[in-house]
Amino acid sequence: MAFIQPYSAQPYIRSSGEWVPDESRSPKTKYTIFWSDGELWMEAHRYLAERRAKSETIRSNANDLRAYADWLEANNLHWLHFPIRREDRCLDRFRGYLIKTSSGTSAVPSRRMNAVVNFYKWAKAKGLIDKQLDMWEDQQVAVTFFNPTGFQRTAGVWTTDLRIPHRKTNITTLEDGLLPLSAVDRDILLAYLKRKPSEQNTVLHAMLTLGFFTGARIGSIRSLRIENLLNAIPDPTFTPEPTHPENLLLLVAAGPGTGIDTKLDVAGNLRFLSAIHNFILDYAQTNVTRLKRQAKANKEDKSHVFLTKDGKPYSEGSVNTAIYDLRKALVRDGLTQFHDFKFHQSRATCGTELARLYMTNSDADAIEHVKDWLMHKDARTTWTYIKFLKSTKTARKVNMAFTNQFLGPNFS
C-alpha cells in the first residue's frame, strides 16, 4: 500500500543574496506520498509542498491522494492513464469506484474526487500534463447560500463532470459530522480498555479518558507534555462541593506558546477535573510501559505524555491505526455498537454532556460555557450541540407519541 510520510518544513528568506532559515516563523508540518515499493510520488510531493492552505486541509488532501495511489496500484494503472475512451481513463474509473463503494451518505467520495481533480488541475497548470488533453468537461452549477443578513442568495460555481454530488444525511450531527456516544457506551468502552490492558489499550484508555472528560482534540492530546500538567492552576470560578473540597477544576493553558496544539491556534485552557488530572499525571510519571518508551525518546520528546513504542510522539496516523485495531477487537468481542467509532467522538460526547448540564440553566449559559470548555473559535460551532440536544429531545417526544397513538391500540 502507498503511505504518507510527514516532515517538518522550515520557511526560508532571502538575505544578503543567500537563502537562510526564517527564524521568525516556526516550521510547518508537510506531507509526502510514497508508492508501496518505497518510490516517492514526486508530482504529488511537489503539489502538497506548494499548497497554501491550513495544515488540516493539506493533511486531508494527502490522505485523499494516498487513497487514490492505493487504488491506482490495486488496478495496475499509471496516474497519467488517459486513453481515447473516457470510460477507460483513470479518473473516470476512480470516480466509478468511489460511487460504487460509497455508503450513500458519506461526504468522503465527493471530497476525495474533488481533491484528486484539484491535483490534476495543478499538474496541468505546471505543464506536467498535455494542456490539449481534455480530462473532464467543465460545468457551471448553482449554489444556494445565506448571506450574513439572512437573505438567500444563489451563485454560479464552476466544477467538472467528474464531481460526485453529496446529499447530506437527515440526521443532526456535531463537529465533523459525528454523533456522540451515550454515557453508557462511553463507560463500556473505557471499561473494556481497562479490562484488556495491552500496551496499546493502556495508551488508548488514557487518551480517550482525556477526550471524554476534557473534550480535548487529538492534536492537543498528542502534544500534551508533563510540564503542561504540572503547571495547571485551579479555576478561580469553580467552587467544589463542601463535602469534597479536593474536587477541583484545573486549567491547563493551551494554544500558541504553550506547546499544546489547538485548531486554528485558538488560545485558551483545557479543563481537567482534579481526578482526571491526577490520573493522567500518574500515568505519565509511573506507568512502566510509558517509562520504557520515554527511555528510548530523544531529549526533546521525553516529556510528551504519549509516546509510541519507538519513543516518538504519536502522529495522527498512528492514532488512527490504533483506533482501527480497537474497532476490530470491539466488534470481534461482540461490542458492535463501536463498529464505526472515531476518536473525535470522545470530544463530541464531552461537549454533549456539558451542554446537557448547562442547558438546565439556559441555552445562553450552555453556549458560553461549552464554547470556552471546547475552545471553539466560533459560537456557531457550539450552537450545533444545543441544536443536537433540542432536536433529539423533540424526536424522543414525537416518537413516543407516534408509538402510543399508532401502535399502542393495535399491538399492545
PDB file of N, CA, C and O in Angstrom, residues 134-203:
ATOM      1  N   ASP A 134      -8.160  16.789 -22.764  1.00  0.00           N
ATOM      2  CA  ASP A 134      -9.407  17.084 -22.050  1.00  0.00           C
ATOM      3  C   ASP A 134      -9.696  15.937 -21.084  1.00  0.00           C
ATOM      4  O   ASP A 134     -10.180  14.874 -21.483  1.00  0.00           O
ATOM      5  N   MET A 135      -9.397  16.148 -19.817  1.00  0.00           N
ATOM      6  CA  MET A 135      -9.595  15.087 -18.817  1.00  0.00           C
ATOM      7  C   MET A 135     -11.016  15.077 -18.283  1.00  0.00           C
ATOM      8  O   MET A 135     -11.469  14.096 -17.684  1.00  0.00           O
ATOM      9  N   TRP A 136     -11.747  16.187 -18.470  1.00  0.00           N
ATOM     10  CA  TRP A 136     -13.124  16.313 -17.995  1.00  0.00           C
ATOM     11  C   TRP A 136     -13.778  17.451 -18.753  1.00  0.00           C
ATOM     12  O   TRP A 136     -13.131  18.179 -19.510  1.00  0.00           O
ATOM     13  N   GLU A 137     -15.070  17.632 -18.533  1.00  0.00           N
ATOM     14  CA  GLU A 137     -15.796  18.771 -19.084  1.00  0.00           C
ATOM     15  C   GLU A 137     -16.167  19.707 -17.948  1.00  0.00           C
ATOM     16  O   GLU A 137     -16.683  19.265 -16.916  1.00  0.00           O
ATOM     17  N   ASP A 138     -15.873  20.981 -18.131  1.00  0.00           N
ATOM     18  CA  ASP A 138     -16.234  21.970 -17.113  1.00  0.00           C
ATOM     19  C   ASP A 138     -17.737  22.224 -17.150  1.00  0.00           C
ATOM     20  O   ASP A 138     -18.365  22.268 -18.215  1.00  0.00           O
ATOM     21  N   GLN A 139     -18.309  22.416 -15.955  1.00  0.00           N
ATOM     22  CA  GLN A 139     -19.742  22.678 -15.833  1.00  0.00           C
ATOM     23  C   GLN A 139     -19.949  23.807 -14.824  1.00  0.00           C
ATOM     24  O   GLN A 139     -19.133  24.003 -13.919  1.00  0.00           O
ATOM     25  N   GLN A 140     -21.060  24.517 -14.982  1.00  0.00           N
ATOM     26  CA  GLN A 140     -21.413  25.538 -14.005  1.00  0.00           C
ATOM     27  C   GLN A 140     -22.667  25.092 -13.270  1.00  0.00           C
ATOM     28  O   GLN A 140     -23.659  24.706 -13.892  1.00  0.00           O
ATOM     29  N   VAL A 141     -22.589  25.129 -11.941  1.00  0.00           N
ATOM     30  CA  VAL A 141     -23.737  24.726 -11.125  1.00  0.00           C
ATOM     31  C   VAL A 141     -24.143  25.876 -10.228  1.00  0.00           C
ATOM     32  O   VAL A 141     -23.325  26.750  -9.891  1.00  0.00           O
ATOM     33  N   ALA A 142     -25.400  25.899  -9.835  1.00  0.00           N
ATOM     34  CA  ALA A 142     -25.918  26.946  -8.952  1.00  0.00           C
ATOM     35  C   ALA A 142     -25.791  26.495  -7.501  1.00  0.00           C
ATOM     36  O   ALA A 142     -26.178  25.377  -7.149  1.00  0.00           O
ATOM     37  N   VAL A 143     -25.248  27.357  -6.677  1.00  0.00           N
ATOM     38  CA  VAL A 143     -25.084  27.075  -5.247  1.00  0.00           C
ATOM     39  C   VAL A 143     -25.902  28.084  -4.456  1.00  0.00           C
ATOM     40  O   VAL A 143     -25.761  29.305  -4.652  1.00  0.00           O
ATOM     41  N   THR A 144     -26.761  27.592  -3.582  1.00  0.00           N
ATOM     42  CA  THR A 144     -27.594  28.460  -2.749  1.00  0.00           C
ATOM     43  C   THR A 144     -26.954  28.630  -1.389  1.00  0.00           C
ATOM     44  O   THR A 144     -26.461  27.669  -0.792  1.00  0.00           O
ATOM     45  N   PHE A 145     -26.967  29.863  -0.887  1.00  0.00           N
ATOM     46  CA  PHE A 145     -26.394  30.139   0.429  1.00  0.00           C
ATOM     47  C   PHE A 145     -27.130  31.314   1.053  1.00  0.00           C
ATOM     48  O   PHE A 145     -27.926  31.995   0.392  1.00  0.00           O
ATOM     49  N   PHE A 146     -26.880  31.528   2.357  1.00  0.00           N
ATOM     50  CA  PHE A 146     -27.480  32.653   3.074  1.00  0.00           C
ATOM     51  C   PHE A 146     -26.391  33.659   3.411  1.00  0.00           C
ATOM     52  O   PHE A 146     -25.338  33.289   3.940  1.00  0.00           O
ATOM     53  N   ASN A 147     -26.647  34.932   3.110  1.00  0.00           N
ATOM     54  CA  ASN A 147     -25.649  35.955   3.423  1.00  0.00           C
ATOM     55  C   ASN A 147     -25.734  36.331   4.895  1.00  0.00           C
ATOM     56  O   ASN A 147     -26.628  35.857   5.612  1.00  0.00           O
ATOM     57  N   PRO A 148     -24.805  37.168   5.403  1.00  0.00           N
ATOM     58  CA  PRO A 148     -24.783  37.495   6.833  1.00  0.00           C
ATOM     59  C   PRO A 148     -26.075  38.110   7.363  1.00  0.00           C
ATOM     60  O   PRO A 148     -26.344  38.055   8.568  1.00  0.00           O
ATOM     61  N   THR A 149     -26.898  38.730   6.477  1.00  0.00           N
ATOM     62  CA  THR A 149     -28.147  39.330   6.938  1.00  0.00           C
ATOM     63  C   THR A 149     -29.316  38.359   6.887  1.00  0.00           C
ATOM     64  O   THR A 149     -30.442  38.717   7.222  1.00  0.00           O
ATOM     65  N   GLY A 150     -29.046  37.107   6.460  1.00  0.00           N
ATOM     66  CA  GLY A 150     -30.082  36.088   6.480  1.00  0.00           C
ATOM     67  C   GLY A 150     -30.846  35.917   5.186  1.00  0.00           C
ATOM     68  O   GLY A 150     -31.767  35.100   5.110  1.00  0.00           O
ATOM     69  N   PHE A 151     -30.476  36.667   4.122  1.00  0.00           N
ATOM     70  CA  PHE A 151     -31.168  36.541   2.840  1.00  0.00           C
ATOM     71  C   PHE A 151     -30.543  35.425   2.000  1.00  0.00           C
ATOM     72  O   PHE A 151     -29.327  35.264   1.975  1.00  0.00           O
ATOM     73  N   GLN A 152     -31.429  34.699   1.319  1.00  0.00           N
ATOM     74  CA  GLN A 152     -30.947  33.604   0.472  1.00  0.00           C
ATOM     75  C   GLN A 152     -30.394  34.149  -0.834  1.00  0.00           C
ATOM     76  O   GLN A 152     -30.998  35.017  -1.476  1.00  0.00           O
ATOM     77  N   ARG A 153     -29.249  33.633  -1.239  1.00  0.00           N
ATOM     78  CA  ARG A 153     -28.612  34.056  -2.475  1.00  0.00           C
ATOM     79  C   ARG A 153     -28.191  32.823  -3.271  1.00  0.00           C
ATOM     80  O   ARG A 153     -27.999  31.746  -2.711  1.00  0.00           O
ATOM     81  N   THR A 154     -28.043  32.993  -4.575  1.00  0.00           N
ATOM     82  CA  THR A 154     -27.598  31.917  -5.446  1.00  0.00           C
ATOM     83  C   THR A 154     -26.421  32.405  -6.271  1.00  0.00           C
ATOM     84  O   THR A 154     -26.454  33.525  -6.800  1.00  0.00           O
ATOM     85  N   ALA A 155     -25.384  31.605  -6.361  1.00  0.00           N
ATOM     86  CA  ALA A 155     -24.201  31.971  -7.136  1.00  0.00           C
ATOM     87  C   ALA A 155     -23.837  30.823  -8.065  1.00  0.00           C
ATOM     88  O   ALA A 155     -24.064  29.642  -7.751  1.00  0.00           O
ATOM     89  N   GLY A 156     -23.267  31.162  -9.219  1.00  0.00           N
ATOM     90  CA  GLY A 156     -22.803  30.142 -10.156  1.00  0.00           C
ATOM     91  C   GLY A 156     -21.370  29.751  -9.850  1.00  0.00           C
ATOM     92  O   GLY A 156     -20.512  30.611  -9.658  1.00  0.00           O
ATOM     93  N   VAL A 157     -21.110  28.455  -9.764  1.00  0.00           N
ATOM     94  CA  VAL A 157     -19.778  27.942  -9.434  1.00  0.00           C
ATOM     95  C   VAL A 157     -19.342  26.958 -10.520  1.00  0.00           C
ATOM     96  O   VAL A 157     -20.125  26.098 -10.930  1.00  0.00           O
ATOM     97  N   TRP A 158     -18.108  27.104 -10.973  1.00  0.00           N
ATOM     98  CA  TRP A 158     -17.584  26.176 -11.979  1.00  0.00           C
ATOM     99  C   TRP A 158     -17.066  24.898 -11.335  1.00  0.00           C
ATOM    100  O   TRP A 158     -16.399  24.938 -10.318  1.00  0.00           O
ATOM    101  N   THR A 159     -17.420  23.783 -11.929  1.00  0.00           N
ATOM    102  CA  THR A 159     -16.952  22.483 -11.443  1.00  0.00           C
ATOM    103  C   THR A 159     -16.698  21.599 -12.671  1.00  0.00           C
ATOM    104  O   THR A 159     -16.593  22.104 -13.781  1.00  0.00           O
ATOM    105  N   THR A 160     -16.584  20.310 -12.464  1.00  0.00           N
ATOM    106  CA  THR A 160     -16.348  19.391 -13.577  1.00  0.00           C
ATOM    107  C   THR A 160     -17.398  18.297 -13.586  1.00  0.00           C
ATOM    108  O   THR A 160     -18.115  18.095 -12.604  1.00  0.00           O
ATOM    109  N   ASP A 161     -17.490  17.595 -14.718  1.00  0.00           N
ATOM    110  CA  ASP A 161     -18.451  16.494 -14.789  1.00  0.00           C
ATOM    111  C   ASP A 161     -17.985  15.270 -14.010  1.00  0.00           C
ATOM    112  O   ASP A 161     -18.696  14.260 -13.949  1.00  0.00           O
ATOM    113  N   LEU A 162     -16.803  15.356 -13.388  1.00  0.00           N
ATOM    114  CA  LEU A 162     -16.341  14.282 -12.506  1.00  0.00           C
ATOM    115  C   LEU A 162     -16.862  14.465 -11.084  1.00  0.00           C
ATOM    116  O   LEU A 162     -16.689  13.589 -10.236  1.00  0.00           O
ATOM    117  N   ARG A 163     -17.469  15.578 -10.842  1.00  0.00           N
ATOM    118  CA  ARG A 163     -17.983  15.890  -9.498  1.00  0.00           C
ATOM    119  C   ARG A 163     -18.959  14.808  -9.035  1.00  0.00           C
ATOM    120  O   ARG A 163     -19.790  14.312  -9.804  1.00  0.00           O
ATOM    121  N   ILE A 164     -18.851  14.438  -7.755  1.00  0.00           N
ATOM    122  CA  ILE A 164     -19.766  13.471  -7.150  1.00  0.00           C
ATOM    123  C   ILE A 164     -20.685  14.231  -6.206  1.00  0.00           C
ATOM    124  O   ILE A 164     -20.237  14.719  -5.155  1.00  0.00           O
ATOM    125  N   PRO A 165     -21.958  14.398  -6.561  1.00  0.00           N
ATOM    126  CA  PRO A 165     -22.885  15.132  -5.677  1.00  0.00           C
ATOM    127  C   PRO A 165     -23.000  14.438  -4.331  1.00  0.00           C
ATOM    128  O   PRO A 165     -22.936  13.206  -4.237  1.00  0.00           O
ATOM    129  N   HIS A 166     -23.156  15.247  -3.303  1.00  0.00           N
ATOM    130  CA  HIS A 166     -23.299  14.676  -1.958  1.00  0.00           C
ATOM    131  C   HIS A 166     -24.542  15.236  -1.309  1.00  0.00           C
ATOM    132  O   HIS A 166     -24.657  16.449  -1.098  1.00  0.00           O
ATOM    133  N   ARG A 167     -25.467  14.354  -1.021  1.00  0.00           N
ATOM    134  CA  ARG A 167     -26.674  14.757  -0.287  1.00  0.00           C
ATOM    135  C   ARG A 167     -26.448  14.492   1.191  1.00  0.00           C
ATOM    136  O   ARG A 167     -26.192  13.353   1.599  1.00  0.00           O
ATOM    137  N   LYS A 168     -26.544  15.548   1.968  1.00  0.00           N
ATOM    138  CA  LYS A 168     -26.272  15.411   3.398  1.00  0.00           C
ATOM    139  C   LYS A 168     -27.319  14.526   4.065  1.00  0.00           C
ATOM    140  O   LYS A 168     -28.491  14.512   3.701  1.00  0.00           O
ATOM    141  N   THR A 169     -26.870  13.795   5.071  1.00  0.00           N
ATOM    142  CA  THR A 169     -27.781  12.951   5.836  1.00  0.00           C
ATOM    143  C   THR A 169     -28.799  13.799   6.590  1.00  0.00           C
ATOM    144  O   THR A 169     -28.535  14.952   6.943  1.00  0.00           O
ATOM    145  N   ASN A 170     -29.993  13.252   6.824  1.00  0.00           N
ATOM    146  CA  ASN A 170     -31.019  13.998   7.546  1.00  0.00           C
ATOM    147  C   ASN A 170     -30.902  13.804   9.054  1.00  0.00           C
ATOM    148  O   ASN A 170     -31.824  14.115   9.801  1.00  0.00           O
ATOM    149  N   ILE A 171     -29.765  13.309   9.505  1.00  0.00           N
ATOM    150  CA  ILE A 171     -29.525  13.152  10.939  1.00  0.00           C
ATOM    151  C   ILE A 171     -28.721  14.338  11.434  1.00  0.00           C
ATOM    152  O   ILE A 171     -27.724  14.714  10.831  1.00  0.00           O
ATOM    153  N   THR A 172     -29.187  14.969  12.521  1.00  0.00           N
ATOM    154  CA  THR A 172     -28.452  16.087  13.094  1.00  0.00           C
ATOM    155  C   THR A 172     -27.169  15.568  13.734  1.00  0.00           C
ATOM    156  O   THR A 172     -27.196  14.656  14.556  1.00  0.00           O
ATOM    157  N   THR A 173     -26.033  16.144  13.322  1.00  0.00           N
ATOM    158  CA  THR A 173     -24.738  15.691  13.833  1.00  0.00           C
ATOM    159  C   THR A 173     -23.987  16.860  14.456  1.00  0.00           C
ATOM    160  O   THR A 173     -24.442  18.004  14.438  1.00  0.00           O
ATOM    161  N   LEU A 174     -22.801  16.552  14.993  1.00  0.00           N
ATOM    162  CA  LEU A 174     -21.993  17.561  15.660  1.00  0.00           C
ATOM    163  C   LEU A 174     -20.754  17.857  14.826  1.00  0.00           C
ATOM    164  O   LEU A 174     -20.774  17.726  13.607  1.00  0.00           O
ATOM    165  N   GLU A 175     -19.661  18.252  15.470  1.00  0.00           N
ATOM    166  CA  GLU A 175     -18.439  18.591  14.769  1.00  0.00           C
ATOM    167  C   GLU A 175     -17.982  17.440  13.875  1.00  0.00           C
ATOM    168  O   GLU A 175     -18.001  16.285  14.273  1.00  0.00           O
ATOM    169  N   ASP A 176     -17.561  17.792  12.668  1.00  0.00           N
ATOM    170  CA  ASP A 176     -17.062  16.823  11.687  1.00  0.00           C
ATOM    171  C   ASP A 176     -18.097  15.767  11.317  1.00  0.00           C
ATOM    172  O   ASP A 176     -17.762  14.663  10.887  1.00  0.00           O
ATOM    173  N   GLY A 177     -19.390  16.098  11.501  1.00  0.00           N
ATOM    174  CA  GLY A 177     -20.450  15.179  11.101  1.00  0.00           C
ATOM    175  C   GLY A 177     -20.575  13.943  11.971  1.00  0.00           C
ATOM    176  O   GLY A 177     -21.130  12.931  11.533  1.00  0.00           O
ATOM    177  N   LEU A 178     -20.074  14.005  13.212  1.00  0.00           N
ATOM    178  CA  LEU A 178     -20.077  12.837  14.086  1.00  0.00           C
ATOM    179  C   LEU A 178     -21.206  12.900  15.104  1.00  0.00           C
ATOM    180  O   LEU A 178     -21.740  13.970  15.415  1.00  0.00           O
ATOM    181  N   LEU A 179     -21.547  11.747  15.635  1.00  0.00           N
ATOM    182  CA  LEU A 179     -22.529  11.636  16.708  1.00  0.00           C
ATOM    183  C   LEU A 179     -21.809  11.296  18.013  1.00  0.00           C
ATOM    184  O   LEU A 179     -20.793  10.592  18.000  1.00  0.00           O
ATOM    185  N   PRO A 180     -22.319  11.768  19.151  1.00  0.00           N
ATOM    186  CA  PRO A 180     -21.697  11.409  20.432  1.00  0.00           C
ATOM    187  C   PRO A 180     -22.065   9.993  20.838  1.00  0.00           C
ATOM    188  O   PRO A 180     -23.046   9.417  20.342  1.00  0.00           O
ATOM    189  N   LEU A 181     -21.283   9.434  21.741  1.00  0.00           N
ATOM    190  CA  LEU A 181     -21.672   8.175  22.380  1.00  0.00           C
ATOM    191  C   LEU A 181     -22.600   8.502  23.543  1.00  0.00           C
ATOM    192  O   LEU A 181     -22.554   9.600  24.104  1.00  0.00           O
ATOM    193  N   SER A 182     -23.407   7.545  23.906  1.00  0.00           N
ATOM    194  CA  SER A 182     -24.175   7.713  25.143  1.00  0.00           C
ATOM    195  C   SER A 182     -23.221   7.556  26.321  1.00  0.00           C
ATOM    196  O   SER A 182     -22.120   6.996  26.190  1.00  0.00           O
ATOM    197  N   ALA A 183     -23.627   8.053  27.480  1.00  0.00           N
ATOM    198  CA  ALA A 183     -22.788   7.911  28.668  1.00  0.00           C
ATOM    199  C   ALA A 183     -22.557   6.433  28.985  1.00  0.00           C
ATOM    200  O   ALA A 183     -21.477   6.053  29.449  1.00  0.00           O
ATOM    201  N   VAL A 184     -23.554   5.613  28.684  1.00  0.00           N
ATOM    202  CA  VAL A 184     -23.425   4.176  28.945  1.00  0.00           C
ATOM    203  C   VAL A 184     -22.356   3.568  28.039  1.00  0.00           C
ATOM    204  O   VAL A 184     -21.466   2.832  28.507  1.00  0.00           O
ATOM    205  N   ASP A 185     -22.408   3.872  26.740  1.00  0.00           N
ATOM    206  CA  ASP A 185     -21.415   3.328  25.813  1.00  0.00           C
ATOM    207  C   ASP A 185     -20.020   3.886  26.099  1.00  0.00           C
ATOM    208  O   ASP A 185     -19.017   3.189  25.923  1.00  0.00           O
ATOM    209  N   ARG A 186     -19.947   5.135  26.515  1.00  0.00           N
ATOM    210  CA  ARG A 186     -18.652   5.712  26.907  1.00  0.00           C
ATOM    211  C   ARG A 186     -18.017   4.883  28.014  1.00  0.00           C
ATOM    212  O   ARG A 186     -16.838   4.517  27.941  1.00  0.00           O
ATOM    213  N   ASP A 187     -18.816   4.574  29.028  1.00  0.00           N
ATOM    214  CA  ASP A 187     -18.286   3.819  30.169  1.00  0.00           C
ATOM    215  C   ASP A 187     -17.956   2.378  29.772  1.00  0.00           C
ATOM    216  O   ASP A 187     -16.991   1.793  30.278  1.00  0.00           O
ATOM    217  N   ILE A 188     -18.752   1.787  28.863  1.00  0.00           N
ATOM    218  CA  ILE A 188     -18.466   0.430  28.382  1.00  0.00           C
ATOM    219  C   ILE A 188     -17.122   0.410  27.667  1.00  0.00           C
ATOM    220  O   ILE A 188     -16.301  -0.496  27.869  1.00  0.00           O
ATOM    221  N   LEU A 189     -16.866   1.412  26.842  1.00  0.00           N
ATOM    222  CA  LEU A 189     -15.625   1.470  26.078  1.00  0.00           C
ATOM    223  C   LEU A 189     -14.418   1.617  26.990  1.00  0.00           C
ATOM    224  O   LEU A 189     -13.412   0.899  26.845  1.00  0.00           O
ATOM    225  N   LEU A 190     -14.490   2.517  27.951  1.00  0.00           N
ATOM    226  CA  LEU A 190     -13.368   2.715  28.872  1.00  0.00           C
ATOM    227  C   LEU A 190     -13.140   1.477  29.744  1.00  0.00           C
ATOM    228  O   LEU A 190     -11.995   1.107  30.026  1.00  0.00           O
ATOM    229  N   ALA A 191     -14.235   0.838  30.161  1.00  0.00           N
ATOM    230  CA  ALA A 191     -14.102  -0.376  30.973  1.00  0.00           C
ATOM    231  C   ALA A 191     -13.465  -1.501  30.169  1.00  0.00           C
ATOM    232  O   ALA A 191     -12.657  -2.283  30.693  1.00  0.00           O
ATOM    233  N   TYR A 192     -13.809  -1.591  28.878  1.00  0.00           N
ATOM    234  CA  TYR A 192     -13.224  -2.614  28.003  1.00  0.00           C
ATOM    235  C   TYR A 192     -11.716  -2.429  27.907  1.00  0.00           C
ATOM    236  O   TYR A 192     -10.941  -3.390  28.023  1.00  0.00           O
ATOM    237  N   LEU A 193     -11.270  -1.194  27.686  1.00  0.00           N
ATOM    238  CA  LEU A 193      -9.832  -0.922  27.571  1.00  0.00           C
ATOM    239  C   LEU A 193      -9.100  -1.209  28.875  1.00  0.00           C
ATOM    240  O   LEU A 193      -7.965  -1.688  28.873  1.00  0.00           O
ATOM    241  N   LYS A 194      -9.771  -0.936  29.981  1.00  0.00           N
ATOM    242  CA  LYS A 194      -9.143  -1.185  31.284  1.00  0.00           C
ATOM    243  C   LYS A 194      -9.088  -2.676  31.591  1.00  0.00           C
ATOM    244  O   LYS A 194      -8.157  -3.165  32.238  1.00  0.00           O
ATOM    245  N   ARG A 195     -10.082  -3.402  31.088  1.00  0.00           N
ATOM    246  CA  ARG A 195     -10.168  -4.838  31.351  1.00  0.00           C
ATOM    247  C   ARG A 195      -9.180  -5.635  30.508  1.00  0.00           C
ATOM    248  O   ARG A 195      -8.802  -6.746  30.856  1.00  0.00           O
ATOM    249  N   LYS A 196      -8.765  -5.048  29.380  1.00  0.00           N
ATOM    250  CA  LYS A 196      -7.826  -5.725  28.477  1.00  0.00           C
ATOM    251  C   LYS A 196      -6.583  -4.846  28.320  1.00  0.00           C
ATOM    252  O   LYS A 196      -6.382  -4.200  27.281  1.00  0.00           O
ATOM    253  N   PRO A 197      -5.729  -4.828  29.347  1.00  0.00           N
ATOM    254  CA  PRO A 197      -4.627  -3.850  29.405  1.00  0.00           C
ATOM    255  C   PRO A 197      -3.379  -4.205  28.591  1.00  0.00           C
ATOM    256  O   PRO A 197      -2.297  -4.398  29.137  1.00  0.00           O
ATOM    257  N   SER A 198      -3.548  -4.318  27.266  1.00  0.00           N
ATOM    258  CA  SER A 198      -2.355  -4.428  26.432  1.00  0.00           C
ATOM    259  C   SER A 198      -1.670  -3.066  26.407  1.00  0.00           C
ATOM    260  O   SER A 198      -2.231  -2.065  26.872  1.00  0.00           O
ATOM    261  N   GLU A 199      -0.454  -3.019  25.863  1.00  0.00           N
ATOM    262  CA  GLU A 199       0.245  -1.729  25.816  1.00  0.00           C
ATOM    263  C   GLU A 199      -0.581  -0.697  25.047  1.00  0.00           C
ATOM    264  O   GLU A 199      -0.735   0.446  25.489  1.00  0.00           O
ATOM    265  N   GLN A 200      -1.103  -1.103  23.903  1.00  0.00           N
ATOM    266  CA  GLN A 200      -1.871  -0.167  23.086  1.00  0.00           C
ATOM    267  C   GLN A 200      -3.159   0.240  23.769  1.00  0.00           C
ATOM    268  O   GLN A 200      -3.549   1.419  23.746  1.00  0.00           O
ATOM    269  N   ASN A 201      -3.845  -0.699  24.408  1.00  0.00           N
ATOM    270  CA  ASN A 201      -5.094  -0.379  25.091  1.00  0.00           C
ATOM    271  C   ASN A 201      -4.861   0.544  26.282  1.00  0.00           C
ATOM    272  O   ASN A 201      -5.701   1.393  26.605  1.00  0.00           O
ATOM    273  N   THR A 202      -3.725   0.373  26.967  1.00  0.00           N
ATOM    274  CA  THR A 202      -3.415   1.252  28.102  1.00  0.00           C
ATOM    275  C   THR A 202      -3.250   2.689  27.640  1.00  0.00           C
ATOM    276  O   THR A 202      -3.748   3.624  28.277  1.00  0.00           O
ATOM    277  N   VAL A 203      -2.561   2.869  26.506  1.00  0.00           N
ATOM    278  CA  VAL A 203      -2.386   4.219  25.957  1.00  0.00           C
ATOM    279  C   VAL A 203      -3.735   4.782  25.508  1.00  0.00           C
ATOM    280  O   VAL A 203      -4.073   5.934  25.812  1.00  0.00           O
TER     281      VAL A 203
END
